[in-house]
Coordinates of C-alpha atoms in Angstrom, one line a residue:
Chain L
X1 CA 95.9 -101.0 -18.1
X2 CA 93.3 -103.3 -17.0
X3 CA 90.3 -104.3 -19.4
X4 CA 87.0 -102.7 -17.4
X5 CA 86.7 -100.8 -14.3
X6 CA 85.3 -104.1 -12.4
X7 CA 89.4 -105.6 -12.8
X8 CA 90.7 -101.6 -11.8
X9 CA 91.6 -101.9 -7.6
X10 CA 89.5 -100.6 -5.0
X11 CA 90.3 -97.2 -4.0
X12 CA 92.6 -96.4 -7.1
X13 CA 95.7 -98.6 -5.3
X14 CA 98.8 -98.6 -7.2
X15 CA 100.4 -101.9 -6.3
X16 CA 103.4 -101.3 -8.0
X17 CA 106.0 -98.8 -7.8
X18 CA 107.9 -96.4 -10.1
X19 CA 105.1 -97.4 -13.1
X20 CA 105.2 -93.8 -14.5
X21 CA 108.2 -95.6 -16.3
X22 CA 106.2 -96.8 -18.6
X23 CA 104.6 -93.8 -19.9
X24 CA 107.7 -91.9 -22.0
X25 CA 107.9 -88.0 -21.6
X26 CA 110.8 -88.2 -24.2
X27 CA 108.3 -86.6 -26.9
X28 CA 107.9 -83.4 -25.2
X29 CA 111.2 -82.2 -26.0
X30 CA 112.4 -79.9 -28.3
X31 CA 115.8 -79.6 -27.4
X32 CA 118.2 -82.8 -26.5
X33 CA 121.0 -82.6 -24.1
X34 CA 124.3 -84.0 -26.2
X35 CA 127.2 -85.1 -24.4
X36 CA 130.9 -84.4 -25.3
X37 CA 132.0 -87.2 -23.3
X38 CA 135.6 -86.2 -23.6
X39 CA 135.1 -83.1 -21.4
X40 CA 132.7 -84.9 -18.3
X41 CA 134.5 -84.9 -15.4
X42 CA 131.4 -87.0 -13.6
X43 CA 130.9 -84.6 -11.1
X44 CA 127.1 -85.4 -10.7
X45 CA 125.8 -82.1 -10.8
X46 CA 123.7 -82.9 -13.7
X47 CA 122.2 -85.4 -11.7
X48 CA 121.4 -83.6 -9.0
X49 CA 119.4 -81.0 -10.4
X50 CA 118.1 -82.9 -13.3
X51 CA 114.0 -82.8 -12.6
X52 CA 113.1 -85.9 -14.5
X53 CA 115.7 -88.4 -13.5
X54 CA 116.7 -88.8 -16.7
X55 CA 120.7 -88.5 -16.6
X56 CA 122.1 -92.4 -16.9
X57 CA 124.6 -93.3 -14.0
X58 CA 126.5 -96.2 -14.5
X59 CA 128.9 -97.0 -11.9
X60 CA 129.4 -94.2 -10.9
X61 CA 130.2 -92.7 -14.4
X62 CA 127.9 -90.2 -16.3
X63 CA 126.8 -92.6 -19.6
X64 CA 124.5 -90.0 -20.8
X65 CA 120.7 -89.7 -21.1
X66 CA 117.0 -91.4 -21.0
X67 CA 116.0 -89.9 -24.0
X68 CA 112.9 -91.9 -23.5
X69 CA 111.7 -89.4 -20.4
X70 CA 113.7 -86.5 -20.9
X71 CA 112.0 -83.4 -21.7
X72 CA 115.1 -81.2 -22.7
X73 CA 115.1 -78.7 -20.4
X74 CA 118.3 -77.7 -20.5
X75 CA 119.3 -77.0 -16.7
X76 CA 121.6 -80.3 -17.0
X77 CA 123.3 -77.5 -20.1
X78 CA 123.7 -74.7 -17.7
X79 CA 125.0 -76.2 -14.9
X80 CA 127.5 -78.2 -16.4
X81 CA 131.1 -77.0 -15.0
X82 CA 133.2 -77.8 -18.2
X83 CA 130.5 -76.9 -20.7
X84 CA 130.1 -81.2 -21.6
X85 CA 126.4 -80.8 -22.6
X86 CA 125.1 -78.8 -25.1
X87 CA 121.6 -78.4 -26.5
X88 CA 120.8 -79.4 -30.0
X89 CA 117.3 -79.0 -31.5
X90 CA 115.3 -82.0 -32.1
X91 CA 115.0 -82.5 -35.7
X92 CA 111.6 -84.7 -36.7
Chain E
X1 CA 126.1 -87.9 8.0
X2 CA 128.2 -84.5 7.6
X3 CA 129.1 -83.5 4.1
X4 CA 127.0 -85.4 1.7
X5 CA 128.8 -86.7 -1.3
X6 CA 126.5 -87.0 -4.8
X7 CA 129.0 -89.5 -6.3
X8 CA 128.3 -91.8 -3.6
X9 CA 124.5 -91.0 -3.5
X10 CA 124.2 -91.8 -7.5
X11 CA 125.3 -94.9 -7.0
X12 CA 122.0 -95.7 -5.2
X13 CA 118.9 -96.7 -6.5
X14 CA 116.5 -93.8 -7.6
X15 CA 113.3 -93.1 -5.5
X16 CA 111.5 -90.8 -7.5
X17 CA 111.4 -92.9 -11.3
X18 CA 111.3 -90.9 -14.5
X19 CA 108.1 -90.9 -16.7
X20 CA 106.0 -88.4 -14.6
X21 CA 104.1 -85.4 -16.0
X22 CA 105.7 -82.8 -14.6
X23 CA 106.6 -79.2 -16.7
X24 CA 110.2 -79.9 -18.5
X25 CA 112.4 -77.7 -15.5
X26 CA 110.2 -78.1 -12.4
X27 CA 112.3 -77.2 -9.5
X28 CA 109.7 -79.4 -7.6
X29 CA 110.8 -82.7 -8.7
X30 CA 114.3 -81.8 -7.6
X31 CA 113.6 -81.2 -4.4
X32 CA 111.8 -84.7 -3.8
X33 CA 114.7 -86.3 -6.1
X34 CA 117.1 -84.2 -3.8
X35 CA 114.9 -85.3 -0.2
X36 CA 114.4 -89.0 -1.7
X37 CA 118.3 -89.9 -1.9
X38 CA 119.0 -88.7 1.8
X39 CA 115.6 -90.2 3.3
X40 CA 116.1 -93.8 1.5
X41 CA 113.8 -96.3 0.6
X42 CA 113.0 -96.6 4.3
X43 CA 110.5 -93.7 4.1
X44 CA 106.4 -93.0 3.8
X45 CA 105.2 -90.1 2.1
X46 CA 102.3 -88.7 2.3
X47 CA 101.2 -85.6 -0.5
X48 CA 98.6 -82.8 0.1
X49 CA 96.9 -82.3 -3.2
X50 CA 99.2 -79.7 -5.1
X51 CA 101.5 -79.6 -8.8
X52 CA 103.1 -82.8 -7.6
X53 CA 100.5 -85.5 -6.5
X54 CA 98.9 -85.0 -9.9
X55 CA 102.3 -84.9 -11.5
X56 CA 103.7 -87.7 -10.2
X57 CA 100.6 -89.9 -9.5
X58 CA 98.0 -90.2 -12.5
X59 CA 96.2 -93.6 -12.2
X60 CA 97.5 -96.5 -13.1
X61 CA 100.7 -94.8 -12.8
X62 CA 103.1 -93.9 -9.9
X63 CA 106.3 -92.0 -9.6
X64 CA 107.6 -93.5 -6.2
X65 CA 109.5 -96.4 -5.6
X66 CA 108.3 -95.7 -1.8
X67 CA 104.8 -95.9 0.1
X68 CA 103.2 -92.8 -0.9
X69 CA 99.3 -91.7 0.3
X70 CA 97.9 -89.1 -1.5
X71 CA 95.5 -87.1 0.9
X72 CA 93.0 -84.3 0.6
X73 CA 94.9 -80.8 -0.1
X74 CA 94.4 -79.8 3.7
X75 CA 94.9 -82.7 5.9
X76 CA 98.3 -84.3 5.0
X77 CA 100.1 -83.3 8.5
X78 CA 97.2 -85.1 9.8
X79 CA 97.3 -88.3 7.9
X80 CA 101.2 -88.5 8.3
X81 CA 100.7 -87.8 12.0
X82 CA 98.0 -90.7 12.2
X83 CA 100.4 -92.9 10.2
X84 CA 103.5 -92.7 12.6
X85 CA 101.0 -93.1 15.2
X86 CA 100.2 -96.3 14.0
X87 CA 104.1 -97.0 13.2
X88 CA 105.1 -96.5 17.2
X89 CA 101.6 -98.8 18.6
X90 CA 103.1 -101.4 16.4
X91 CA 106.6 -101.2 17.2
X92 CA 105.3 -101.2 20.7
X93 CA 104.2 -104.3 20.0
X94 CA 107.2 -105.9 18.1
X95 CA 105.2 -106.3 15.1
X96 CA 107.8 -103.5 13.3
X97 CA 111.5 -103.4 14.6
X98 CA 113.1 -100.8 11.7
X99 CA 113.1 -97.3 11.8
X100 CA 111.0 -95.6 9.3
X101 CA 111.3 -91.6 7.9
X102 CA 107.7 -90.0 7.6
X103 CA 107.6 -87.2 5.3
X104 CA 104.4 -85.0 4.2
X105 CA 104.9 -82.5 1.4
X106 CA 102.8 -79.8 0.4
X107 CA 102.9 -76.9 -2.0
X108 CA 102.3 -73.5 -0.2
X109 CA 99.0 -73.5 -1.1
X110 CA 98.5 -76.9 0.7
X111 CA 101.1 -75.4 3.7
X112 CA 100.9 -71.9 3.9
X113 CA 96.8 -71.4 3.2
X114 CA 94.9 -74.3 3.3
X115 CA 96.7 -77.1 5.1
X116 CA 98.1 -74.5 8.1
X117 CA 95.6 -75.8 10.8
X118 CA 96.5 -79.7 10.3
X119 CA 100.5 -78.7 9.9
X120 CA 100.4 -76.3 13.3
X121 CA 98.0 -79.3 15.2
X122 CA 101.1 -82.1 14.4
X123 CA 103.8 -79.5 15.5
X124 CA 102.1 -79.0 18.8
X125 CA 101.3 -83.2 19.1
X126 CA 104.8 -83.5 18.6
X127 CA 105.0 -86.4 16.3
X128 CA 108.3 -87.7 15.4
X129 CA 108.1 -86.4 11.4
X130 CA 109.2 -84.3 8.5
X131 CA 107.2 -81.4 6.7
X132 CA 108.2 -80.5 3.8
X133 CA 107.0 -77.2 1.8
X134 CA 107.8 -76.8 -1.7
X135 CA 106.5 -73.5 -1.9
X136 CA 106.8 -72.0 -5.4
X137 CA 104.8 -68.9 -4.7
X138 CA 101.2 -69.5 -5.7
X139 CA 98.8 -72.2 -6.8
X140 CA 100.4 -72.8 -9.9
X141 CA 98.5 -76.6 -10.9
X142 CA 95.3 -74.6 -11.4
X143 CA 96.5 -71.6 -13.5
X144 CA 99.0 -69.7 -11.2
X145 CA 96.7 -67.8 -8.6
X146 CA 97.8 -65.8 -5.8
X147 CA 98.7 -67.5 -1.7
X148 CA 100.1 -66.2 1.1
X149 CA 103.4 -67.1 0.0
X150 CA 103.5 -65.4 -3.1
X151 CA 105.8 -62.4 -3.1
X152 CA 105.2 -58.6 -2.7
X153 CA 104.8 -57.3 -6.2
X154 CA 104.0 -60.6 -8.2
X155 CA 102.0 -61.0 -11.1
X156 CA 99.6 -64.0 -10.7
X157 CA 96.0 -64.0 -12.7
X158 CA 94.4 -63.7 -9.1
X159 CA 96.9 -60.2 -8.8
X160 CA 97.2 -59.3 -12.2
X161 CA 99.6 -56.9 -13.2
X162 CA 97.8 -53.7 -14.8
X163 CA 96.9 -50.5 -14.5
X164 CA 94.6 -50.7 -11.1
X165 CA 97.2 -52.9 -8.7
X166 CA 101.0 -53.3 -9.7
X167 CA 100.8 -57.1 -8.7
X168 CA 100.3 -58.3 -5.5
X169 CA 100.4 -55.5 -2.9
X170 CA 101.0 -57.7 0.3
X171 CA 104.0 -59.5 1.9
X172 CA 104.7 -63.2 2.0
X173 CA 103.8 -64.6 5.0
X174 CA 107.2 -65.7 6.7
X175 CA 106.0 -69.9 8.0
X176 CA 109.5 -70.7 8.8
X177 CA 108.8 -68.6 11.4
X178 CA 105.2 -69.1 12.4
X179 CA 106.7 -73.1 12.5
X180 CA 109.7 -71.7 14.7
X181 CA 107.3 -70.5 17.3
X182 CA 105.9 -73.7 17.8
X183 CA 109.1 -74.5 19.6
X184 CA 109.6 -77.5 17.9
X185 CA 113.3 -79.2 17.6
X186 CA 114.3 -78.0 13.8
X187 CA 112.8 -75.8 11.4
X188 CA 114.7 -75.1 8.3
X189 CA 114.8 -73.0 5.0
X190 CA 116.4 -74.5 1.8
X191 CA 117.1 -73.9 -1.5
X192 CA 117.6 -77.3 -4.3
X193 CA 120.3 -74.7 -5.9
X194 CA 122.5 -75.4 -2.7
X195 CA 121.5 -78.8 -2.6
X196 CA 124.5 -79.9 0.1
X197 CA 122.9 -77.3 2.4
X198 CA 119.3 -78.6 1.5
X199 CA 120.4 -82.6 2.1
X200 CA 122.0 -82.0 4.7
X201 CA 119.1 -80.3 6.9
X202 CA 117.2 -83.4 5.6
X203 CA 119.3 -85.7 7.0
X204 CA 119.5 -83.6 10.3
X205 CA 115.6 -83.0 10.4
X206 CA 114.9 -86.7 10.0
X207 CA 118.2 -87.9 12.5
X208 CA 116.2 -85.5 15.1
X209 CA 113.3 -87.1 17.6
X210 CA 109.8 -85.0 17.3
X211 CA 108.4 -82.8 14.2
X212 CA 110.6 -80.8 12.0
X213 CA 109.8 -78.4 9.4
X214 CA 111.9 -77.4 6.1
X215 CA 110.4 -75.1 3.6
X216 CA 112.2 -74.9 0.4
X217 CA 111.8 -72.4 -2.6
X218 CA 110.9 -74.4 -5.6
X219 CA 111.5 -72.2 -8.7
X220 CA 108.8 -72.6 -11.1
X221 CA 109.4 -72.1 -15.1
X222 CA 105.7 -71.7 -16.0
X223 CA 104.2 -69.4 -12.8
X224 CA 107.9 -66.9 -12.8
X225 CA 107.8 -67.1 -16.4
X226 CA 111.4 -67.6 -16.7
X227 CA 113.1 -70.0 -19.3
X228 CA 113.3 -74.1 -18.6
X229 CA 117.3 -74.1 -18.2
X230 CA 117.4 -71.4 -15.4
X231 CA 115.5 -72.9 -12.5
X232 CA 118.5 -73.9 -10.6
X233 CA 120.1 -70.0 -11.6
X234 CA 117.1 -68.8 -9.9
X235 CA 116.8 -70.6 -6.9
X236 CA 120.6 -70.3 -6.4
X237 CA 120.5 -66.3 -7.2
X238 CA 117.6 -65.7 -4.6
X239 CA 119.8 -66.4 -1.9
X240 CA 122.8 -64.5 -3.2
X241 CA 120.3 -61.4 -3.4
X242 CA 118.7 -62.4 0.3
X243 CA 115.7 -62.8 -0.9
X244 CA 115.4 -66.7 0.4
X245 CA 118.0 -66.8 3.5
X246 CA 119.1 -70.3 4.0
X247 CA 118.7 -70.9 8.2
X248 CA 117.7 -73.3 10.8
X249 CA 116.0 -72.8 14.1
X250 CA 117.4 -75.8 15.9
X251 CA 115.9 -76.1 19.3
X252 CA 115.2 -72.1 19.4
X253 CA 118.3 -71.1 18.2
X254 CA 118.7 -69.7 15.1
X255 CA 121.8 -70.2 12.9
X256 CA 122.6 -68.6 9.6
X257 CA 124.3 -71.7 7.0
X258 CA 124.6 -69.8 3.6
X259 CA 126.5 -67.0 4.0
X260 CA 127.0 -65.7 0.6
X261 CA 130.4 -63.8 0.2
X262 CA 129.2 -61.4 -2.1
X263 CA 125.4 -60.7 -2.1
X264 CA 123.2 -58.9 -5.2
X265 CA 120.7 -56.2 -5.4
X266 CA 117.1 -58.1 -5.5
X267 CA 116.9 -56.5 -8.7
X268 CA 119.1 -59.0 -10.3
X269 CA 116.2 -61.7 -9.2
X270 CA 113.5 -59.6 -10.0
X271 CA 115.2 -59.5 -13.3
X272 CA 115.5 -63.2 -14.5
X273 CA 111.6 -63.7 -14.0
X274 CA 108.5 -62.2 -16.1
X275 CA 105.9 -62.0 -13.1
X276 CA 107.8 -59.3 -12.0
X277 CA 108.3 -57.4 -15.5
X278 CA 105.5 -55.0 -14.7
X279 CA 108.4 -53.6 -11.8
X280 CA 110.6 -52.2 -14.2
X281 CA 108.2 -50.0 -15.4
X282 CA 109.3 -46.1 -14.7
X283 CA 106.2 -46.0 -12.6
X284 CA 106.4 -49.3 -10.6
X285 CA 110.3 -48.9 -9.6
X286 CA 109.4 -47.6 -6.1
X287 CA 108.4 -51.3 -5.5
X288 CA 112.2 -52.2 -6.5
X289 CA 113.2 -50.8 -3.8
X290 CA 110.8 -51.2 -0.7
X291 CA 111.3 -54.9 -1.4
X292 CA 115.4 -54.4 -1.3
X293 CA 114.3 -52.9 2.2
X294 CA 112.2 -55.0 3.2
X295 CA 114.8 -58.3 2.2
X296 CA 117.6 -56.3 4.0
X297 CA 115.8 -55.7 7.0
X298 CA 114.8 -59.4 7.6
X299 CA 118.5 -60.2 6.6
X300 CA 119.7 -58.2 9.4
X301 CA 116.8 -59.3 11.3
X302 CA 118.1 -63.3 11.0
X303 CA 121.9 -62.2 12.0
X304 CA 120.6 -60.4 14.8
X305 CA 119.2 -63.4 16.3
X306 CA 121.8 -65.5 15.2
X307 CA 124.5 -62.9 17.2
X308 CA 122.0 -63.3 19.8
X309 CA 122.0 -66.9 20.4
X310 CA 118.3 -66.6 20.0

């Protein structure tokens, strides 16, 4: 963030996209998703109904998760066809 | 597009970037994740006030990795309109030769109540854009009061459950079909728990010339009072108990495109959520079942007109 409210752009612009990336979520959560990554089959689904688009996609593949942003939910958990993500509680 | 494959899709760059302030399990974002990744980055959006322009836009910081314009909580059918106005006069002139997606979003409290007036005004103009309702049943960024979408029987602080009213004592107010009856070409009702279904009237509401409409049920953890892990379960259970047909009115006609095999008593979805706890209650089951009649009769209402052609 800018210095004073003089450098701040008129009308409260955003110039630049997808900056929410810089503020991390990740300390919200109580519970973090684990992966088994022997039983993903890469189906997606967790990525498809994960609200903070926090599941990491690499080529295609399911690499596991921004624990930076993710707020542990758990809905990636319960949707998970072959039962590859489980919740564990965040230790501290 | 036809059958929309995810694999593909998640290949793609993400629209909707991580790091905004939404409750852990909004079914909100979902939706816009879900919309996003059919619409492309070719898209403007424009946000009435509601849960997810504070969520996803708190100065200096921005959720979308596309134009967005955040309006006042009534007018966003009117800016979007005034925006793809501007769009055609310049490709008109050559200035712009791509096709761009407009899409306004509101909650139901910006769709249903407040922003109706601007919403029915670009239906009837006929401008060539996309609304899109999240409606999650009751102003829930400003402490969960009562619309005109929230459910017969609901608990909000504006309808408290207790020992004068039972929760909210009037019907939802059915928009897909006060949007229907504007004639225009495509009016939809999704759910993010079938997201093919939902993606796929996306892509077919925004391949379509002139205004559609798609309202989708946006489960909401902190409002239903349900656990984080089960918005999906919910959204995807109140269409196997009728609650939330999936349709579309496509020039008039109206076409059924979930079909569950095997449908639920209401009860089930009543069941999974707290604002509805007060129900259970020996005196309060009467309201169990005038809503199972009241979902059954607009069930058989929908295949009617479906048999119909109508």
């Amino acid at each position: 963030m800018k210095e004073t409210w003089k450098e701040l752009p008129i009308g409260a612009i955003i110039k630049e996209p997808g900056t929410s990336k810089r503020f991390e979520t990740g300390d919200w959560r109580t519970e973090r998703p684990v992966l088994d990554p022997e039983k993903c089959i890469h189906c997606m689904f967790c990525w498809i109904y994960c609200p903070d688009s926090s599941i990491k996609v690499e080529d295609g593949k399911m690499e596991g998760f921004l624990y930076e942003y993710c707020k542990g939910c758990g809905i990636c958990a319960e949707m998970c066809p072959t039962k590859a993500i489980t919740m564990v509680r965040e230790e501290v | 597009m036809g059958v929309i494959d995810i694999k593909k899709i998640a290949r793609t760059e993400q629209l909707f970037a991580p790091g905004h302030r939404a409750c852990a399990g909004c079914g909100a974002t979902i939706i816009i994740r879900q919309v996003l990744s059919v619409a492309g980055k070719d898209t403007v959006v424009g946000f009435a006030t509601g849960c997810m322009e504070v969520v996803s836009t708190i100065f200096p910081y921005t959720a979308w990795e596309v134009p967005f314009l955040h309006v006042a909580f009534e007018n966003v059918a009117a800016a979007i309109s005034g925006v793809e106005t501007a769009y055609r006069a310049l490709k008109k002139k050559g200035k712009i030769k791509k096709k761009i997606n407009f899409i306004a979003f509101g909650g139901d409290g910006g769709t249903y109540d407040i922003g109706l007036q601007a919403l029915s005004g670009a239906m009837e103009r006929g401008h060539d854009m996309l609304y899109i309702c999240y409606d999650n049943g009751a102003y829930m960024n400003t402490g969960i009061q009562r619309s005109s979408a929230t459910p017969f029987g609901a608990h909000t602080t504006t309808s408290p459950a207790g020992k004068k009213i039972p929760g909210k004592m009037q019907w939802r107010k059915d928009l897909t079909e006060i949007i229907a009856s504007h004639g225009v070409p495509y009016v939809a009702q999704a759910s993010p728990g079938y997201y093919q279904d939902l993606m796929q009237k996306v892509d077919k509401a925004l391949s379509i010339e002139g205004p559609a409409f798609i309202d989708v049920l946006s489960p909401c953890p902190l409002g239903w009072y349900y656990p984080t892990k089960d918005t999906i379960k919910v959204a995807k259970l109140a269409v196997e108990t009728k609650y939330w047909p999936l349709y579309e009115v496509e020039n008039g006609v109206h076409r059924v495109t979930v079909k569950p095999r095997k449908f639920k008593p209401v009860e089930d979805w009543l069941k999974m959520q707290g604002r509805f706890r007060h129900l259970f209650k020996e005196e309060n089951k009467w309201m169990i079942e005038h809503i199972q009649k009241e979902v059954d009769r607009r069930w058989e209402k929908l295949l009617k007109l479906e048999e119909a052609g109508l």
